[in-house]
Coordinates of C-alpha atoms and ligand atoms in Angstrom, one line a residue:
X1 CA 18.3 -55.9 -78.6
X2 CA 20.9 -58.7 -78.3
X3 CA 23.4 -57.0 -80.5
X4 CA 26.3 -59.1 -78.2
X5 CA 27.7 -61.9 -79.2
X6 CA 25.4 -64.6 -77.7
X7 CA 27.1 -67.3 -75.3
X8 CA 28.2 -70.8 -76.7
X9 CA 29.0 -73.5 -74.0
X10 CA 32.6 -73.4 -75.5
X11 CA 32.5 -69.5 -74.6
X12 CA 32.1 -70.2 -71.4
X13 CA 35.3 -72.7 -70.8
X14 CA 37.8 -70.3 -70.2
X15 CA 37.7 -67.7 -67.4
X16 CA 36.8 -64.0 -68.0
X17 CA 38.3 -60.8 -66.5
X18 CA 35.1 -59.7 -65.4
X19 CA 31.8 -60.6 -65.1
X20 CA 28.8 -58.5 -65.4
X21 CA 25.5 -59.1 -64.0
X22 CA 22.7 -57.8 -65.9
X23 CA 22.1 -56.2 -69.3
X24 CA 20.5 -53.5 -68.7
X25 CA 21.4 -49.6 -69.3
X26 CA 24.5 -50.1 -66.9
X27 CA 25.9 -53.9 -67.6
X28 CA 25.8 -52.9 -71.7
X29 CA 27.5 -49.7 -71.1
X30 CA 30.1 -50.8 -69.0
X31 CA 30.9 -54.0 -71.3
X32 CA 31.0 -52.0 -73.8
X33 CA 33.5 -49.5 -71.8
X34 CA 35.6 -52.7 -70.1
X35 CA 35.6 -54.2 -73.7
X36 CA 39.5 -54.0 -75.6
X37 CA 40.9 -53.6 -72.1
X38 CA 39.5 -57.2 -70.9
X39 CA 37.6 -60.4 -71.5
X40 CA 33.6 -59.9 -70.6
X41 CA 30.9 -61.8 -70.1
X42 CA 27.5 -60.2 -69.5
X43 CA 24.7 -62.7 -68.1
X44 CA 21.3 -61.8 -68.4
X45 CA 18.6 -63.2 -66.5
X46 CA 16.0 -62.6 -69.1
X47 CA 15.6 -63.4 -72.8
X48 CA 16.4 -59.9 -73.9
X49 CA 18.8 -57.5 -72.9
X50 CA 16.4 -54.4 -71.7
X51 CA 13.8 -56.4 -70.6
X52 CA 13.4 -54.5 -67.0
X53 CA 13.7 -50.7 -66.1
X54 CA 15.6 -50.0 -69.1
X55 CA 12.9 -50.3 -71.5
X56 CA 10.2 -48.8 -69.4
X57 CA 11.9 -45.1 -69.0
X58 CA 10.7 -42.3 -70.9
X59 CA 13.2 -41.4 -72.6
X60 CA 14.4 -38.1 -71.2
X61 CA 17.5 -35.8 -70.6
X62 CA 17.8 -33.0 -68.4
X63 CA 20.5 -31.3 -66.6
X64 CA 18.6 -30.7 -63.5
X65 CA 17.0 -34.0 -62.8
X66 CA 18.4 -36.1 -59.9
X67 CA 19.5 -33.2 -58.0
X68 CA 23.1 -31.5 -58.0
X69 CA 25.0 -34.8 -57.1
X70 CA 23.9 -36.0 -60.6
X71 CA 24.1 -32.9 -62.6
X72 CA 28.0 -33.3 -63.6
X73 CA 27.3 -37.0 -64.5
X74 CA 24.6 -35.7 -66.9
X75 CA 26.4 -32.8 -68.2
X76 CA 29.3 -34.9 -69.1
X77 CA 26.9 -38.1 -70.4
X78 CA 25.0 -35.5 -72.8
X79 CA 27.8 -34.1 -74.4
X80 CA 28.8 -37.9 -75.8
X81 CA 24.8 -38.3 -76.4
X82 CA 24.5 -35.1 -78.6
X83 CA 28.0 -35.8 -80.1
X84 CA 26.5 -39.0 -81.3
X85 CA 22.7 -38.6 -82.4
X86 CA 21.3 -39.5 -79.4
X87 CA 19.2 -36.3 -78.2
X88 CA 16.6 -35.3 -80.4
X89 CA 15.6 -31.3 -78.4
X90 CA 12.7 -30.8 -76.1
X91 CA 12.7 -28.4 -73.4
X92 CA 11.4 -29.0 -69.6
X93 CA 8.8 -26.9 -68.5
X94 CA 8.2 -27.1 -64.6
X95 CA 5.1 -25.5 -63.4
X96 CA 3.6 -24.2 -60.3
X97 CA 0.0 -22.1 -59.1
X98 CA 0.0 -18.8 -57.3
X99 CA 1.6 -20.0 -53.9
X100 CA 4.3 -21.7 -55.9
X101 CA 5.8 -18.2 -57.1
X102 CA 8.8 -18.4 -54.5
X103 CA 9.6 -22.7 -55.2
X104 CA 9.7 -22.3 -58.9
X105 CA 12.5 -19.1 -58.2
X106 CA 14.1 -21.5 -55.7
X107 CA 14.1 -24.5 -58.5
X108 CA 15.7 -22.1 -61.1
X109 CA 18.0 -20.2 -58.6
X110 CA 19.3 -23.5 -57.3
X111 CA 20.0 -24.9 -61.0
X112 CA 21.1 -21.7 -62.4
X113 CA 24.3 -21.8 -60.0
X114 CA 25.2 -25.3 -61.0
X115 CA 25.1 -23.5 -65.0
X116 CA 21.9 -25.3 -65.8
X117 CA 20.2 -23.2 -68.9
X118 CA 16.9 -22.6 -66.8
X119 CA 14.7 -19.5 -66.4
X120 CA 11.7 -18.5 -64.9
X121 CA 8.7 -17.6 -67.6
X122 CA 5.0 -16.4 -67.4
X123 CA 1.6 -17.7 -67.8
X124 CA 2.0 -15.9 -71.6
X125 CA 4.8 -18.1 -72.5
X126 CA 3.7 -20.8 -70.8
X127 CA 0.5 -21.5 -72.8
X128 CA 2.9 -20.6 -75.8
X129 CA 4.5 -24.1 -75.0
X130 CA 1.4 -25.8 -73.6
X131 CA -1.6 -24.6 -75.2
X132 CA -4.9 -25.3 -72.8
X133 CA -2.9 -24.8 -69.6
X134 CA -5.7 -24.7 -67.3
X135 CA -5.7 -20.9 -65.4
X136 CA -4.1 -21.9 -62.3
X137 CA -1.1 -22.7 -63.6
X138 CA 0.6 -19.5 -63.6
X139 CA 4.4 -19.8 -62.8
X140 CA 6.8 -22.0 -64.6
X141 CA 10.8 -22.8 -65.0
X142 CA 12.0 -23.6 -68.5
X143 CA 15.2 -25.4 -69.2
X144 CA 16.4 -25.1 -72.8
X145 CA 18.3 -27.8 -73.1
X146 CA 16.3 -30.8 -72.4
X147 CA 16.0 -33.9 -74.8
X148 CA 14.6 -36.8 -75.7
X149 CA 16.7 -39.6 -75.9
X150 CA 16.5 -42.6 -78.2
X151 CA 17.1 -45.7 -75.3
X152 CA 17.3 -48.3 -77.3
X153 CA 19.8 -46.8 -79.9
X154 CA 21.9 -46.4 -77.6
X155 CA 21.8 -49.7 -75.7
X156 CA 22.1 -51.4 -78.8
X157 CA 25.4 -49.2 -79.4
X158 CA 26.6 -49.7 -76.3
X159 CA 25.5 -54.0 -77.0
X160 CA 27.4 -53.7 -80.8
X161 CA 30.5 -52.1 -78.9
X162 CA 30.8 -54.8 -76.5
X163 CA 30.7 -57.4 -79.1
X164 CA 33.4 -55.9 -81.5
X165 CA 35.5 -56.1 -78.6
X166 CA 34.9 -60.2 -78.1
X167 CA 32.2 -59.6 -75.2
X168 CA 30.5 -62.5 -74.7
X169 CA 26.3 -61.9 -73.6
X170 CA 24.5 -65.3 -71.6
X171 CA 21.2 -64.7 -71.8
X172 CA 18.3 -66.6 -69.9
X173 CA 21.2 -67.6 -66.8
X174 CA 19.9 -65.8 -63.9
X175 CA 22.6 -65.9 -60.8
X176 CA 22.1 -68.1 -58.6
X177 CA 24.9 -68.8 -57.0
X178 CA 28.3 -67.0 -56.4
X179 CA 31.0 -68.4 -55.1
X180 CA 35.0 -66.9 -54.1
X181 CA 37.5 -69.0 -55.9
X182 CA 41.7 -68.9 -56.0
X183 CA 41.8 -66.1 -58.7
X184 CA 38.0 -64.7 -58.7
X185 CA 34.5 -65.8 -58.7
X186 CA 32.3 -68.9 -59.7
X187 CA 29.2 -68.0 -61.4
X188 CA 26.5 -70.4 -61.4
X189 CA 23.1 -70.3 -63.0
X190 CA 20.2 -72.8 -63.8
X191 CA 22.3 -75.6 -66.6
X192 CA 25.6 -73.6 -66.3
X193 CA 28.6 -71.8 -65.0
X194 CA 31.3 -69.6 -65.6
X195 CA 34.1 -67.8 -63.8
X196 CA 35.5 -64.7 -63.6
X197 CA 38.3 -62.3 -61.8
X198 CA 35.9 -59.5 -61.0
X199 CA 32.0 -59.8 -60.8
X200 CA 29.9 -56.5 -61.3
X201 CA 26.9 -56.1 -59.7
X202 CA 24.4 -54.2 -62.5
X203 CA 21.4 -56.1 -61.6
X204 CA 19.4 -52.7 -61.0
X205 CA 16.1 -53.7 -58.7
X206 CA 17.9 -56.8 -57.8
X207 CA 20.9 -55.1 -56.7
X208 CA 21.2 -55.9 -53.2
X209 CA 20.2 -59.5 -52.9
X210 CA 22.8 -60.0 -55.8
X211 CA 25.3 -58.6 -53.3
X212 CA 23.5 -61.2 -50.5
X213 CA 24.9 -63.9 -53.0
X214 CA 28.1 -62.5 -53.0
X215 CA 28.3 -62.5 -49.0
X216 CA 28.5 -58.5 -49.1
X217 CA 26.0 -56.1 -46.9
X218 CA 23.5 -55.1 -48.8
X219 CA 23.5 -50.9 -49.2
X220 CA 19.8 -50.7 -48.8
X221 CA 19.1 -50.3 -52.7
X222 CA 15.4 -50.0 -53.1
X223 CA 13.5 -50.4 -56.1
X224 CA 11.0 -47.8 -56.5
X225 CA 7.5 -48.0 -58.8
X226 CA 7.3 -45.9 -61.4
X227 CA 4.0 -45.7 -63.6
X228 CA 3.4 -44.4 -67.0
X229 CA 0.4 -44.6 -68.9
X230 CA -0.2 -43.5 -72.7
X231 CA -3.4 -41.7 -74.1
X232 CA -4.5 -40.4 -76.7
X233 CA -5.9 -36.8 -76.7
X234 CA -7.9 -34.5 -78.2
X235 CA -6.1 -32.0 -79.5
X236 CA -3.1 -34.2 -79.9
X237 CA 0.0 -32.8 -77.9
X238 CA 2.2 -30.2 -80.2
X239 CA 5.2 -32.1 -81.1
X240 CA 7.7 -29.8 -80.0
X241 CA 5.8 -29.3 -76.8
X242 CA 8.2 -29.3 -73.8
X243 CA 8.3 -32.5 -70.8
X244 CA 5.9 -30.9 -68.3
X245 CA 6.5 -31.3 -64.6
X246 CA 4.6 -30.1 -61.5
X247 CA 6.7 -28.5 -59.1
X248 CA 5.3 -30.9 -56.5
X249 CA 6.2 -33.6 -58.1
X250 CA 3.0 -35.1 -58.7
X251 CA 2.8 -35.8 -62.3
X252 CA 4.7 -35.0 -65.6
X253 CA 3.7 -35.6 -69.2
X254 CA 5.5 -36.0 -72.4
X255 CA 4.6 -35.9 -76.4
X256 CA 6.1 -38.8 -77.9
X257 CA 4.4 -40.4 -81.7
X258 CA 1.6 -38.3 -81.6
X259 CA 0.4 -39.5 -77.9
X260 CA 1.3 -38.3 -74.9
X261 CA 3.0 -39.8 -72.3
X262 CA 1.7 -39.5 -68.1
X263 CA 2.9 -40.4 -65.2
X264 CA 1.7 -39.4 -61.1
X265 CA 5.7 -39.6 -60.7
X266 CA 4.8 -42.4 -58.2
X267 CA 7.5 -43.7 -56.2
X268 CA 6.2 -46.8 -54.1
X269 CA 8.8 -49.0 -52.5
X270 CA 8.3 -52.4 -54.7
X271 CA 10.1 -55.5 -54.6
X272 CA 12.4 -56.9 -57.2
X273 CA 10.3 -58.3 -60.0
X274 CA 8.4 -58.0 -63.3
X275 CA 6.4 -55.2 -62.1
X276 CA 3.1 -54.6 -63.5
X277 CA 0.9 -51.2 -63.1
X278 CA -1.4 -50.6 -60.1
X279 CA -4.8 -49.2 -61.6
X280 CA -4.7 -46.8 -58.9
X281 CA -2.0 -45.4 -60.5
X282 CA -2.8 -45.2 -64.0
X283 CA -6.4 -43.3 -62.6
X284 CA -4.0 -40.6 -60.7
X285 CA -1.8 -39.6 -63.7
X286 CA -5.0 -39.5 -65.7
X287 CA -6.9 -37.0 -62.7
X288 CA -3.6 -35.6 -62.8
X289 CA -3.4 -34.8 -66.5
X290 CA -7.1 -33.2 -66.5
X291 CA -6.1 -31.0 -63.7
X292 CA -3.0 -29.6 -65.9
X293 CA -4.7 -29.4 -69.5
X294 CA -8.7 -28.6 -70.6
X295 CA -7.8 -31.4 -73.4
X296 CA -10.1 -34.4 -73.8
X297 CA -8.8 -38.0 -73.3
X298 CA -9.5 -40.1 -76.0
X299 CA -8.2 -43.3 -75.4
X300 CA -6.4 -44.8 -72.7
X301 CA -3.7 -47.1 -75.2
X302 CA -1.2 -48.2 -73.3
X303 CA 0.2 -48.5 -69.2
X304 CA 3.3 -49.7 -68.2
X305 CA 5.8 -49.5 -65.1
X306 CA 8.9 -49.9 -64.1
X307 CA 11.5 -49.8 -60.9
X308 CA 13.9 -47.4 -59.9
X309 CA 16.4 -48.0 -57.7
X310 CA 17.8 -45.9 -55.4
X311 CA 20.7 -46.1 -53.1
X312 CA 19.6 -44.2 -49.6
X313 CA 21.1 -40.7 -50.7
X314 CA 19.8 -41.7 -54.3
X315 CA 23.2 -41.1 -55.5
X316 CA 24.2 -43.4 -57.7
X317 CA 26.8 -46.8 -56.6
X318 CA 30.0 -47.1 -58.4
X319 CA 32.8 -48.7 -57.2
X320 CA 34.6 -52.1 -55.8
X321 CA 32.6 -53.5 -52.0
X322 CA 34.6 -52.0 -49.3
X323 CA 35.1 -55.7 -47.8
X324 CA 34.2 -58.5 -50.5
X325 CA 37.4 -58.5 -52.7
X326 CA 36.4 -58.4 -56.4
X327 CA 32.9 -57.6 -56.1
X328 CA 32.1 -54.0 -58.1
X329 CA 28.7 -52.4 -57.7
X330 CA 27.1 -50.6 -60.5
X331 CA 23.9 -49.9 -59.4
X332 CA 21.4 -47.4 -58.2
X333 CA 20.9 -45.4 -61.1
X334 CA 17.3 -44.1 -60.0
X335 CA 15.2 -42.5 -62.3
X336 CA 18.4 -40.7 -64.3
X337 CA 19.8 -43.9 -65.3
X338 CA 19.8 -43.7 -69.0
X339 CA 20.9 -40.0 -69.2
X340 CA 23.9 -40.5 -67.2
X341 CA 25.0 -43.7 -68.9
X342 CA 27.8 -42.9 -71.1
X343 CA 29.7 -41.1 -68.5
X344 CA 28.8 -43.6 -65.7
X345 CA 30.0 -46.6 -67.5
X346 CA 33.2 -44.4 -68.7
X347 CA 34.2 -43.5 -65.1
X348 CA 32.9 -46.9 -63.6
X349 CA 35.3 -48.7 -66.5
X350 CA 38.0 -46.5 -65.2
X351 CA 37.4 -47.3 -61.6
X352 CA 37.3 -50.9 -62.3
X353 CA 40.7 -51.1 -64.7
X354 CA 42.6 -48.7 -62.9
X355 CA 43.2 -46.1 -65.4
X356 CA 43.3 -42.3 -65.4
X357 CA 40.4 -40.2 -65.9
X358 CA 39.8 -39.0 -69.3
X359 CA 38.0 -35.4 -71.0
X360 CA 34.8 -36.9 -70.2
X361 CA 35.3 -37.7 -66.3
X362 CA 37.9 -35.4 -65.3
X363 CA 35.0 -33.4 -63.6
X364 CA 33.8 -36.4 -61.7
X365 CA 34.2 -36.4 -58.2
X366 CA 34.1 -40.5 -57.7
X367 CA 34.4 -40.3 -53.5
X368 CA 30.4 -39.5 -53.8
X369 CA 29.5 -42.2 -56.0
X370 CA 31.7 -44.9 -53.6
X371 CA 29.8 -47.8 -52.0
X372 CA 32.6 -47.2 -49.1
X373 CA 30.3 -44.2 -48.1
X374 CA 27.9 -46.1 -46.6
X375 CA 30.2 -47.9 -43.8
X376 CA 32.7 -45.4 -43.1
X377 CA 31.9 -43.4 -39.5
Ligands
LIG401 C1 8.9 -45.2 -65.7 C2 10.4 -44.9 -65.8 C3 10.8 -43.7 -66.4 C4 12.2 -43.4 -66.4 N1 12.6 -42.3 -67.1 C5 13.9 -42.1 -67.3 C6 14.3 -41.0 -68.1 O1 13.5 -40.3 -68.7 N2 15.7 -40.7 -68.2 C7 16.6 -41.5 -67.5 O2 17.8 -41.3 -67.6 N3 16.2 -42.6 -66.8 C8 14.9 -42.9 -66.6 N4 14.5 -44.0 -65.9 C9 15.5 -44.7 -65.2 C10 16.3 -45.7 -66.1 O3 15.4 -46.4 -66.9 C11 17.1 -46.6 -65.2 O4 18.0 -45.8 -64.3 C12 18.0 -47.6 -66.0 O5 17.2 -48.2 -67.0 C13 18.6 -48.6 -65.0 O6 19.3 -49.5 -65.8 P1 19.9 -50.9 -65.2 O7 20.7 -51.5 -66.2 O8 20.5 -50.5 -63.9 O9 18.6 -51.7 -64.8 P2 17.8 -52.8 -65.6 O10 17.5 -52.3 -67.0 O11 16.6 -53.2 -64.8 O12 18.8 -54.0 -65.8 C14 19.1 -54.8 -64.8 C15 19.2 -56.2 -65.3 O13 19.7 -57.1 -64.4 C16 19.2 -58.4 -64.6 N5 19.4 -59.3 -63.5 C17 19.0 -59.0 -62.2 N6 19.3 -60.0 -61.4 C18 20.0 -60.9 -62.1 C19 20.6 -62.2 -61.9 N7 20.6 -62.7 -60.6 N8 21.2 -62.8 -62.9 C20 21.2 -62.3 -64.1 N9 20.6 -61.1 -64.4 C21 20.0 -60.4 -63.5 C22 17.7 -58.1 -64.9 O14 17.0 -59.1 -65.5 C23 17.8 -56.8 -65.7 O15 17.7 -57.0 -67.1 C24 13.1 -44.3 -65.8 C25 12.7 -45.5 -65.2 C26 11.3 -45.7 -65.2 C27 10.9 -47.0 -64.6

C-alpha cells in the first residue's frame, strides 16, 4: 500500500506547502485532495502506509453510525464511494429482546428523520436475514442501504492520486520533533528533516501528543480499543447476510470470505501504540456470538484490534489550531473513519486551501467539526 511516490533525500531539499502527518485513512485522503493545488509531503511513521487503525476496521458503511453529527459526512462520502466501486451492498440489522420493543422504535424514529432508509421488522423477517437467531431476539431495525467497503481500494486510490499530483510519501520518519520557522514548520525525524508552510496533524491515536510537539493544547483525543476476532462457523454465515448489531451495543458480527467477523464492540481507553487483543476480549465477542446465533464455532482463525479515536463529543476534528499558526488537525475519526473519508478529506482540503465548498460539501456544516469548539466559552 505505498502507491505514493516514496521520498528521495533530494525530495526533501526544497520546502513543501504542507506537511501531513500520518498515512493513514485521513493523511492519504487529504494528500490526495491537497494534491494539484500544492506541494505535499506525507511522513509515515511506519513501513507501510495503513499499518494502524486503518487496516484493522471492518470495512463497513452505514448512514446511521456515529450518530446524527456524522450522518451528512457519510451521506455525502458514500455517494463518491458508490459512484466509484467502492460499496459492495449489505444491509444493518440491529436487534433487540422483548423489553427492547420501544429502543429499536427510538433507533429507527431517530434515523428515519435524518432520511436514513431504516425500518423496524419482525422476528419473521429477522430469521429471513439471520437464520438461527436464537428466540429472544425478537425486534429488530433494518437499514437498506448499508455496505461493505473495500478499505484498501480506496486508500490505495486515494495513495495513486496523491502521487500523480507530485506528492511525495516518507515512510519509516516518525515525528519527533517540530519546530516554528520564518515561513512554516521544521520537521524532524530519526536521520532526517524537512519543512513545510502548514503541518497537518492526521496521526489518528497519536493525535494529541503530535499537537504536544507542535506546542498546541492537546483536545483530549482518546484512542479507544476495538476488538475483532474471526471464526469459522458451522453453518457458514449466508453471504448476503446483513452486519448484525445489538441494540446495546454489545457486540456486532459480519460475513466477510466465507467467515464471520465478531466483535464485543469494546471501547477501552488505550494508549497510543501497536495495540494487540486482550483475550478477555476475544472470549466476550465469542459468548457474545453464541448468545445471538444456535451456530457452532468451528475455529477461532484470526483476532485483531485496533484504536479509535475520539475527540470528547466524538465528532470528528477538522480544521487549523485556534492558537498555533499553521498547525491543521485532521483527526478523531472514531470508529466511522473510513466511511466518511472522501468527504472529510474534500471539506478538510477546502478548509486548509481556502476554497469554496463544492456539490459534495455544500451540506457540511464545518463550525461542528472546528477544533476552536473546544476553547471558546
Ligand atoms: C476494529 C475497528 C473497526 C472499524 N470499523 C470501521 C468501519 O466499519 N467503518 C469505518 O468507517 N471506520 C471503521 N473503523 C475506524 C477507522 O478504521 C478509522 O477511523 C480510520 O482508519 C482512522 O484513520 P487515520 O488515518 O486517522 O488513522 P491511522 O490509520 O491509525 O493512521 C494514523 C497514522 O499516523 C501515523 N503516525 C502517528 N504518529 C506519527 C508520527 N509522530 N510521525 C509519523 N507518523 C505518525 C501512524 O503510524 C499511523 O499510520 C474501525 C476501526 C477499528 C479499530
Amino acid at each position: 500500500m505505498t502507491d505514493l511516490a516514496v521520498a528521495t533525500p533530494d525530495d526533501l531539499t526544497a520546502p513543501f506547502d504542507i506537511a501531513i502527518i500520518g498515512a493513514g485513512m485521513a493523511g492519504a485522503s487529504l494528500a490526495a485532495e491537497c494534491g494539484g493545488h500544492a506541494r505535499v509531503l506525507v511522513v509515515e511513521a511506519e513501513d507501510a502506509p495503513g499499518y494502524h487503525t486503518t487496516g484493522r476496521s471492518a470495512a463497513y458503511w452505514e448512514e446511521s453510525y456515529g450518530g446524527p453529527g456524522v450522518v451528512p459526512l457519510t451521506a455525502a462520502s458514500g455517494r463518491f464511494l458508490d459512484a466509484h466501486g467502492f460499496l459492495s451492498p449489505r444491509g444493518g440489522l440491529t436487534i433487540g429482546r422483548a423489553a427492547d420493543r420501544d429502543r429499536i422504535g427510538g433507533f429507527v424514529d431517530r434515523f428515519a428523520r435524518l432520511g436514513v432508509d431504516i425500518r423496524m421488522i419482525d422476528r419473521t423477517e429477522m430469521e429471513r436475514h439471520v437464520p438461527g437467531l436464537r428466540a429472544e431476539w425478537c425486534h429488530g431495525a433494518y437499514e437498506g442501504e448499508g455496505a461493505d467497503i473495500d478499505v484498501a481500494g480506496l486508500h490505495q486510490l486515494y495513495l495513486a492520486q496523491a502521487r500523480r499530483s507530485a506528492g511525495v510519501l516518507k515512510l519509516r520518519a516518525r515525528i519527533a520533533q517540530l519546530s516554528r520557522e520564518v515561513g512554516g514548520w521544521r520537521l524532524d525525524w530519526a536521520g532526517g528533516s524537512a519543512r513545510a508552510g502548514v503541518v497537518v496533524n492526521a496521526a489518528g491515536a497519536w493525535a494529541d501528543g503530535l499537537a504536544a510537539l507542535a506546542g498546541a493544547a492537546p483536545l483530549g483525543i482518546t484512542p479507544l480499543r476495538r476488538t475483532i476476532a474471526q471464526i469459522r462457523t458451522d453453518p457458514a454465515p449466508p453471504a448476503d447476510m446483513p452486519l448484525t448489531f445489538g441494540i446495546d451495543e454489545d457486540f456486532y458480527m459480519k460475513p466477510q470470505s466465507g467467515r464471520l467477523l465478531v466483535s464485543p464492540h469494546d471501547e477501552i481507553p488505550d494508549t497510543a501504540h501497536d495495540v494487540a487483543p486482550e483475550e478477555l476480549d476475544v472470549a466476550i465477542a465469542l459468548d457474545r456470538f453464541e448468545h445471538t446465533v444456535d451456530w457452532r464455532i468451528a475455529a477461532l482463525e484470526r483476532r485483531w484490534a485496533g484504536l479509535r479515536s475520539f475527540a470528547p463529543d466524538r465528532l470528528p476534528v477538522y480544521g487549523f489550531d485556534p492558537v498555533v499558526p499553521g498547525l491543521f488537525w485532521f483527526a478523531g475519526q472514531g470508529g466511522f473513519g473510513i466511511q466518511t473519508a472522501p468527504a472529510a478529506a474534500r471539506l478538510a482540503a477546502q478548509l486548509l486551501l481556502g476554497q469554496p465548498r463544492d456539490a459534495m460539501t455544500e451540506a457540511l456544516d464545518a463550525a461542528l467539526y472546528a477544533p476552536g469548539r473546544f476553547t471558546q466559552p
